Amino acid sequence: MTTTPAQRAAPGPRPRRARLPWQRVPIWALMLLACFLSVVPFYLMFVWASHPSAEVFTFPPHLWFGDAFLSNFQGLMQVTDGQAPRQFWNSLYIALVSTLTTLFFCSLAGYAFAMYDFRGKGALFGFILGTMLIPPLVMDIPSFLVMNNFLGWVGEPRALWVPGMANAFGIFLMRQYISSALPRELIEAARMDGATEFGIYRQVVLPLIRPILATLGVVTFVGAWNNFKGALIMKLSEPDTMTLPLSLRRLGGGATNVNVDWGAIMMLVVITVIPLLIVFLLASRQVISGLTSGAVKD
Amino acid sequence: MSQRTAPRASWSYTRFQQRFAPYLFVSPFFILFAVFGLFPLLFSLFLAFHLWSPLDGMGNWKFVGFENFTLALGPTDMFWKSLKNTLWIGLLSGIPQHLVALPLAFIIHHSLRRFQGTLSTVLFLPYITNAVAIAIVFATLYSERLGILNYLGGLVGLDPVRWLGDPNMVPYSVAAVVFWRYVGWNTVLYLSGLQAISEDVYEAATVDGANGWQKFWYITLPLLRPMMFYAFTLTIVGSMQLFEEPFMLLNDGGGSGGAGLTSAMHIFNTAFRDLDMGYASAMSWLLFLAIFAMSMLNNYLFSRDGGKK
């Protein structure tokens, strides 16, 4: 059985050492600096997105918000030929479908590995864990070839979400959580009541594993939303398939180019980052504790 | 089948589905892996020994033996250089990540526990953000004539630095972005490792008169070993595949002199720009071997002097 660190860290009373306030000043200074460095690029992208393009680079640099949000959005619509909302939707579609399918298939498999005894279970689970050792990079070329030469999915969004629907990390995370959080008696009781096996999963298990579904859901959403290389390789570059990261690359690639509409680019940067911030901030504690619990094995 | 002594009920639908449900539940992974994992891997291994472009059509591959591998390791190609770049950027970003994350986690855990949740969230933010978007922000900061970094440097009398233009600076500039993205993730990992260490050990040490430094050195570090191993492994595997940051900051060529061309970028260019799939496959297997070797080295270093656990 596995315990999550959160469970292990019994919040017992800690011995309070009397500390002089000034001794804590360096600690606070250090923490504020670390937080500042973490946050400042986010802050700057919002500041830049609110100034006219010509003023993104000015001396001294702008450190406070301007009033060009709207005109930068119009600029963005111009440089993307009105496609920015469509690109947002394409990214959202891929991220949502990835998330839903991943949650379904991984929780189903994780439940099976946690709550059933079946022949070959150990070997099958070991195999799944073993596939985690394959570096994703090694899969780039062969998966392109499968999509290109066998399935003809290149240029289609499903090339991005289908292969990862049931992935080793998700199954592992689900199994760890389900085997430590759900008692087997519960499953037995439902079985006695005449529930079907899938019915038990749907009506008993799913509602009880919401916390870990939230964790895996956020991680999957963020991963799919940010998937740049996959979209690049699978050529989601037509107007009706282009995702936000590809659009960003097209507009903002070539770092040294100053003669582009920087206000519009920063607006696109902000649009790309806002959903991530929202999704993460809504569930950050849950995500962090869920993610790190997967790291501690017994 | 007929020797079964169990009543006919054992053949009921209920029993049947109980028995086969788990296989059905785990089958999606294996079906997907067969189609999108195993078959592609074998295909790429096959291609590594052939000369082939997707334009040639299926079946028109030319067997070249180990030629792809020898070419990659030979002096004429960029692969060696890209591997050196990758390692160098990996060291420049990876070592500071852990040197900063570990003390940071230690301080948060011992002195700022009440703010642990908030601090974790803030430090974790860079990890979840979009690499392409953030690379654009950093590219702006790095801008030679107009960027904030050179502006700030100018205030204290420093000459402008060509952050993305000077081949000697490029690895540092790229590594700084990677460091920024992952230092918080490592801090959070170490924090959760610290939470798993029993308070009793520290209390005993306090009673014995150990100071903060001694506690860190003699208690925290040894007990944090498994988490350090895990975090190091992730850093190694991740930095060996570095792609998006240099690709965005420097374009696909890796900037002037190719100082920021990582192996992942070189493989990408060979496969998807030059359409030399056999050669690119061979290089991706070589990179896989390099990642494997470094993971083994990490494993060895961690098990050697900590063997007794």
CSV table of C-alpha atoms in Angstrom, one decimal, chain A:
chain,number,residue,atom,x,y,z
A,1,MET,CA,0.0,0.0,0.0
A,2,THR,CA,1.2,3.4,-0.7
A,3,THR,CA,0.7,6.5,1.3
A,4,THR,CA,0.8,9.9,-0.1
A,5,PRO,CA,3.2,12.3,1.5
A,6,ALA,CA,0.3,14.4,2.5
A,7,GLN,CA,-0.9,11.5,4.6
A,8,ARG,CA,2.5,10.8,5.9
A,9,ALA,CA,3.3,14.2,7.1
A,10,ALA,CA,1.3,14.2,10.2
A,11,PRO,CA,0.9,17.8,11.1
A,12,GLY,CA,2.1,17.3,14.6
A,13,PRO,CA,3.1,20.2,16.8
A,14,ARG,CA,6.5,21.5,15.9
A,15,PRO,CA,8.9,22.7,18.5
A,16,ARG,CA,8.9,26.4,18.3
A,17,ARG,CA,12.3,27.9,18.4
A,18,ALA,CA,12.3,31.5,19.4
A,19,ARG,CA,13.8,33.5,16.5
A,20,LEU,CA,14.6,37.1,16.4
A,21,PRO,CA,12.7,38.9,13.7
A,22,TRP,CA,15.8,40.2,12.0
A,23,GLN,CA,17.1,36.6,11.5
A,24,ARG,CA,14.1,36.0,9.3
A,25,VAL,CA,14.8,38.9,7.0
A,26,PRO,CA,17.2,37.1,4.7
A,27,ILE,CA,14.8,34.2,4.4
A,28,TRP,CA,12.0,36.4,3.5
A,29,ALA,CA,14.1,38.4,1.1
A,30,LEU,CA,15.2,35.2,-0.6
A,31,MET,CA,11.6,33.9,-0.9
A,32,LEU,CA,10.4,37.2,-2.3
A,33,LEU,CA,13.1,37.2,-4.8
A,34,ALA,CA,12.3,33.6,-5.9
A,35,CYS,CA,8.6,34.4,-6.2
A,36,PHE,CA,9.4,37.6,-8.1
A,37,LEU,CA,11.6,35.8,-10.6
A,38,SER,CA,8.8,33.2,-11.1
A,39,VAL,CA,6.1,35.7,-11.7
A,40,VAL,CA,7.9,38.5,-13.5
A,41,PRO,CA,7.7,37.1,-17.1
A,42,PHE,CA,4.0,36.6,-16.6
A,43,TYR,CA,3.6,40.1,-15.4
A,44,LEU,CA,5.7,41.5,-18.3
A,45,MET,CA,3.6,39.7,-21.0
A,46,PHE,CA,0.5,41.3,-19.6
A,47,VAL,CA,2.1,44.7,-19.5
A,48,TRP,CA,3.4,44.5,-23.0
A,49,ALA,CA,0.1,43.3,-24.3
A,50,SER,CA,-1.4,46.5,-23.0
A,51,HIS,CA,0.9,48.9,-24.8
A,52,PRO,CA,1.0,49.9,-28.5
A,53,SER,CA,3.3,47.9,-30.6
A,54,ALA,CA,5.7,50.7,-31.0
A,55,GLU,CA,6.1,51.0,-27.2
A,56,VAL,CA,6.8,47.3,-26.4
A,57,PHE,CA,10.4,48.3,-26.7
A,58,THR,CA,10.9,51.7,-25.2
A,59,PHE,CA,13.4,53.2,-22.8
A,60,PRO,CA,13.0,53.0,-19.9
A,61,PRO,CA,10.8,49.9,-20.4
A,62,HIS,CA,7.1,50.1,-19.4
A,63,LEU,CA,6.5,48.6,-16.1
A,64,TRP,CA,2.8,49.4,-15.7
A,65,PHE,CA,-0.2,48.6,-17.8
A,66,GLY,CA,-1.2,50.7,-20.8
A,67,ASP,CA,-4.6,51.1,-22.5
A,68,ALA,CA,-3.9,49.4,-25.8
A,69,PHE,CA,-5.4,46.0,-24.9
A,70,LEU,CA,-8.2,46.4,-27.4
A,71,SER,CA,-6.2,47.8,-30.2
A,72,ASN,CA,-3.6,45.0,-29.8
A,73,PHE,CA,-6.4,42.5,-30.0
A,74,GLN,CA,-7.5,44.1,-33.3
A,75,GLY,CA,-3.9,44.0,-34.4
A,76,LEU,CA,-3.8,40.3,-33.5
A,77,MET,CA,-7.0,39.6,-35.6
A,78,GLN,CA,-5.2,41.4,-38.4
A,79,VAL,CA,-2.0,39.5,-38.4
A,80,THR,CA,-3.8,36.2,-38.0
A,81,ASP,CA,-6.3,37.0,-40.7
A,82,GLY,CA,-9.0,36.7,-38.2
A,83,GLN,CA,-8.0,33.2,-37.3
A,84,ALA,CA,-7.0,33.8,-33.6
A,85,PRO,CA,-10.4,32.7,-32.1
A,86,ARG,CA,-10.4,29.7,-34.4
A,87,GLN,CA,-6.8,28.8,-33.2
A,88,PHE,CA,-8.0,29.2,-29.6
A,89,TRP,CA,-10.8,26.8,-30.3
A,90,ASN,CA,-8.5,24.3,-32.0
A,91,SER,CA,-6.2,24.2,-29.0
A,92,LEU,CA,-9.2,24.0,-26.6
A,93,TYR,CA,-10.8,21.2,-28.6
A,94,ILE,CA,-7.6,19.1,-28.6
A,95,ALA,CA,-7.0,19.8,-24.9
A,96,LEU,CA,-10.5,18.9,-23.9
A,97,VAL,CA,-10.8,15.8,-25.9
A,98,SER,CA,-7.4,14.6,-24.7
A,99,THR,CA,-8.4,15.3,-21.1
A,100,LEU,CA,-11.8,13.5,-21.3
A,101,THR,CA,-10.5,10.4,-23.1
A,102,THR,CA,-7.4,10.2,-21.0
A,103,LEU,CA,-9.4,10.4,-17.8
A,104,PHE,CA,-11.7,7.7,-19.0
A,105,PHE,CA,-9.2,5.2,-20.2
A,106,CYS,CA,-6.6,5.7,-17.5
A,107,SER,CA,-9.0,5.5,-14.6
A,108,LEU,CA,-10.6,2.4,-16.1
A,109,ALA,CA,-7.3,0.7,-16.4
A,110,GLY,CA,-6.0,2.0,-13.1
A,111,TYR,CA,-9.1,0.7,-11.4
A,112,ALA,CA,-8.6,-2.7,-12.9
A,113,PHE,CA,-5.0,-2.9,-11.8
A,114,ALA,CA,-5.9,-1.6,-8.3
A,115,MET,CA,-9.1,-3.6,-7.5
A,116,TYR,CA,-9.1,-6.9,-9.6
A,117,ASP,CA,-6.9,-10.0,-9.3
A,118,PHE,CA,-6.4,-11.4,-12.7
A,119,ARG,CA,-3.9,-13.6,-14.4
A,120,GLY,CA,-0.9,-11.7,-15.8
A,121,LYS,CA,-1.7,-8.6,-13.8
A,122,GLY,CA,1.8,-8.1,-12.5
A,123,ALA,CA,3.4,-8.6,-15.9
A,124,LEU,CA,0.9,-6.3,-17.7
A,125,PHE,CA,1.4,-3.5,-15.2
A,126,GLY,CA,5.2,-4.0,-15.3
A,127,PHE,CA,5.1,-3.7,-19.0
A,128,ILE,CA,3.1,-0.5,-18.8
A,129,LEU,CA,5.6,1.0,-16.4
A,130,GLY,CA,8.4,-0.2,-18.6
A,131,THR,CA,7.0,1.9,-21.5
A,132,MET,CA,7.6,5.0,-19.4
A,133,LEU,CA,11.3,4.5,-20.0
A,134,ILE,CA,11.0,5.2,-23.7
A,135,PRO,CA,12.0,8.8,-24.2
A,136,PRO,CA,9.2,10.6,-26.1
A,137,LEU,CA,11.7,11.9,-28.6
A,138,VAL,CA,12.3,8.4,-30.0
A,139,MET,CA,8.6,8.2,-30.9
A,140,ASP,CA,8.5,11.4,-32.9
A,141,ILE,CA,9.6,10.0,-36.2
A,142,PRO,CA,7.9,6.7,-36.1
A,143,SER,CA,4.6,8.1,-35.0
A,144,PHE,CA,4.7,10.6,-37.8
A,145,LEU,CA,5.4,7.8,-40.3
A,146,VAL,CA,2.4,5.7,-38.9
A,147,MET,CA,0.2,8.8,-39.2
A,148,ASN,CA,1.5,9.7,-42.6
A,149,ASN,CA,2.0,6.4,-44.4
A,150,PHE,CA,-0.5,4.1,-42.7
A,151,LEU,CA,-3.4,6.0,-41.2
A,152,GLY,CA,-3.3,9.3,-43.2
A,153,TRP,CA,-4.0,11.3,-40.1
A,154,VAL,CA,-1.3,14.0,-40.7
A,155,GLY,CA,-2.9,17.4,-40.5
A,156,GLU,CA,-5.8,16.2,-38.3
A,157,PRO,CA,-6.3,16.9,-34.6
A,158,ARG,CA,-6.8,13.3,-33.8
A,159,ALA,CA,-3.2,12.6,-34.6
A,160,LEU,CA,-2.5,14.5,-31.4
A,161,TRP,CA,-5.0,13.1,-29.0
A,162,VAL,CA,-5.6,9.5,-30.0
A,163,PRO,CA,-2.1,8.0,-29.2
A,164,GLY,CA,-2.0,9.3,-25.7
A,165,MET,CA,-5.5,8.4,-24.5
A,166,ALA,CA,-4.4,5.5,-22.4
A,167,ASN,CA,-0.9,6.4,-21.2
A,168,ALA,CA,1.4,4.8,-18.7
A,169,PHE,CA,1.7,7.8,-16.4
A,170,GLY,CA,-2.1,8.2,-16.1
A,171,ILE,CA,-2.6,4.5,-15.4
A,172,PHE,CA,0.1,4.5,-12.8
A,173,LEU,CA,-1.2,7.6,-11.0
A,174,MET,CA,-4.8,6.2,-11.0
A,175,ARG,CA,-3.7,2.8,-9.7
A,176,GLN,CA,-1.7,4.3,-6.9
A,177,TYR,CA,-4.6,6.5,-5.8
A,178,ILE,CA,-7.3,3.9,-6.2
A,179,SER,CA,-5.5,1.2,-4.3
A,180,SER,CA,-4.8,3.4,-1.4
A,181,ALA,CA,-8.1,5.3,-1.3
A,182,LEU,CA,-10.8,2.8,-2.1
A,183,PRO,CA,-11.5,-0.3,0.1
A,184,ARG,CA,-12.1,-3.5,-1.8
A,185,GLU,CA,-15.2,-4.2,0.4
A,186,LEU,CA,-16.9,-1.3,-1.3
A,187,ILE,CA,-16.5,-3.0,-4.7
A,188,GLU,CA,-17.7,-6.3,-3.2
A,189,ALA,CA,-20.8,-4.7,-1.7
A,190,ALA,CA,-21.7,-3.1,-5.0
A,191,ARG,CA,-21.2,-6.5,-6.7
A,192,MET,CA,-23.6,-8.1,-4.1
A,193,ASP,CA,-26.1,-5.6,-5.0
A,194,GLY,CA,-26.0,-6.8,-8.5
A,195,ALA,CA,-24.1,-4.0,-10.2
A,196,THR,CA,-22.3,-4.9,-13.4
A,197,GLU,CA,-18.5,-4.5,-13.5
A,198,PHE,CA,-18.7,-1.4,-15.6
A,199,GLY,CA,-21.6,-0.1,-13.5
A,200,ILE,CA,-19.4,-0.3,-10.4
A,201,TYR,CA,-16.7,1.7,-12.1
A,202,ARG,CA,-19.1,4.3,-13.3
A,203,GLN,CA,-21.3,4.6,-10.3
A,204,VAL,CA,-19.1,3.8,-7.4
A,205,VAL,CA,-15.5,4.3,-8.4
A,206,LEU,CA,-15.7,7.4,-10.6
A,207,PRO,CA,-17.4,9.6,-8.0
A,208,LEU,CA,-14.9,8.6,-5.3
A,209,ILE,CA,-11.7,9.4,-7.2
A,210,ARG,CA,-12.6,12.9,-8.2
A,211,PRO,CA,-9.4,14.4,-6.5
A,212,ILE,CA,-7.1,12.3,-8.6
A,213,LEU,CA,-9.2,12.9,-11.7
A,214,ALA,CA,-8.7,16.6,-11.2
A,215,THR,CA,-5.0,16.1,-10.9
A,216,LEU,CA,-4.6,14.0,-14.1
A,217,GLY,CA,-7.2,16.2,-15.8
A,218,VAL,CA,-5.2,19.4,-15.2
A,219,VAL,CA,-1.9,17.7,-16.1
A,220,THR,CA,-3.4,16.3,-19.3
A,221,PHE,CA,-5.1,19.6,-20.3
A,222,VAL,CA,-1.9,21.6,-19.7
A,223,GLY,CA,0.2,19.0,-21.7
A,224,ALA,CA,-2.2,19.0,-24.6
A,225,TRP,CA,-2.7,22.7,-24.7
A,226,ASN,CA,1.1,23.2,-24.7
A,227,ASN,CA,1.9,20.5,-27.2
A,228,PHE,CA,4.0,22.4,-29.7
A,229,LYS,CA,6.3,19.8,-31.2
A,230,GLY,CA,3.4,17.3,-31.8
A,231,ALA,CA,1.4,19.9,-33.6
A,232,LEU,CA,4.5,20.9,-35.6
A,233,ILE,CA,5.3,17.3,-36.6
A,234,MET,CA,1.7,16.4,-37.4
A,235,LYS,CA,1.4,19.7,-39.5
A,236,LEU,CA,-1.6,21.2,-37.9
A,237,SER,CA,-0.8,24.3,-39.9
A,238,GLU,CA,-3.8,24.8,-42.1
A,239,PRO,CA,-6.0,27.7,-41.1
A,240,ASP,CA,-8.7,25.4,-39.8
A,241,THR,CA,-6.4,23.2,-37.7
A,242,MET,CA,-3.7,25.6,-36.5
A,243,THR,CA,-3.2,25.6,-32.7
A,244,LEU,CA,-2.0,28.5,-30.6
A,245,PRO,CA,1.6,27.4,-30.1
A,246,LEU,CA,2.0,27.0,-33.9
A,247,SER,CA,0.5,30.4,-34.4
A,248,LEU,CA,2.9,31.9,-31.9
A,249,ARG,CA,5.8,30.3,-33.7
A,250,ARG,CA,4.7,31.7,-37.0
A,251,LEU,CA,4.2,35.2,-35.6
A,252,GLY,CA,7.0,35.4,-33.0
A,253,GLY,CA,9.7,33.1,-34.4
A,254,GLY,CA,12.9,34.8,-35.3
A,255,ALA,CA,13.5,36.5,-32.1
A,256,THR,CA,15.5,39.4,-33.4
A,257,ASN,CA,12.8,40.7,-35.8
A,258,VAL,CA,11.7,44.1,-34.5
A,259,ASN,CA,9.6,45.0,-37.4
A,260,VAL,CA,6.6,43.0,-36.5
A,261,ASP,CA,3.5,43.8,-34.5
A,262,TRP,CA,4.8,43.1,-31.0
A,263,GLY,CA,1.7,44.2,-29.3
A,264,ALA,CA,-0.3,41.7,-31.3
A,265,ILE,CA,2.2,38.9,-30.5
A,266,MET,CA,2.1,39.7,-26.8
A,267,MET,CA,-1.7,39.6,-27.0
A,268,LEU,CA,-1.4,36.1,-28.4
A,269,VAL,CA,1.1,35.1,-25.8
A,270,VAL,CA,-1.4,36.3,-23.1
A,271,ILE,CA,-4.3,34.4,-24.7
A,272,THR,CA,-2.2,31.3,-24.8
A,273,VAL,CA,-1.2,31.5,-21.2
A,274,ILE,CA,-4.5,32.7,-19.5
A,275,PRO,CA,-6.3,29.3,-19.8
A,276,LEU,CA,-3.2,27.6,-18.2
A,277,LEU,CA,-3.2,30.1,-15.3
A,278,ILE,CA,-7.0,29.6,-14.8
A,279,VAL,CA,-6.9,25.8,-14.9
A,280,PHE,CA,-3.8,25.6,-12.7
A,281,LEU,CA,-4.8,28.2,-10.1
A,282,LEU,CA,-8.2,26.5,-9.6
A,283,ALA,CA,-6.6,23.2,-8.7
A,284,SER,CA,-3.0,23.9,-7.8
A,285,ARG,CA,-2.9,22.3,-4.4
A,286,GLN,CA,-4.6,19.2,-5.7
A,287,VAL,CA,-2.4,19.0,-8.7
A,288,ILE,CA,0.9,19.5,-6.8
A,289,SER,CA,0.1,17.0,-4.1
A,290,GLY,CA,-1.3,14.5,-6.7
A,291,LEU,CA,1.8,14.8,-8.9
A,292,THR,CA,4.3,14.5,-6.2
A,293,SER,CA,2.5,11.6,-4.6
A,294,GLY,CA,3.2,9.7,-7.8
A,295,ALA,CA,6.9,10.4,-7.3
A,296,VAL,CA,7.2,8.7,-3.9
A,297,LYS,CA,7.1,5.0,-4.2
A,298,ASP,CA,7.3,2.5,-1.4
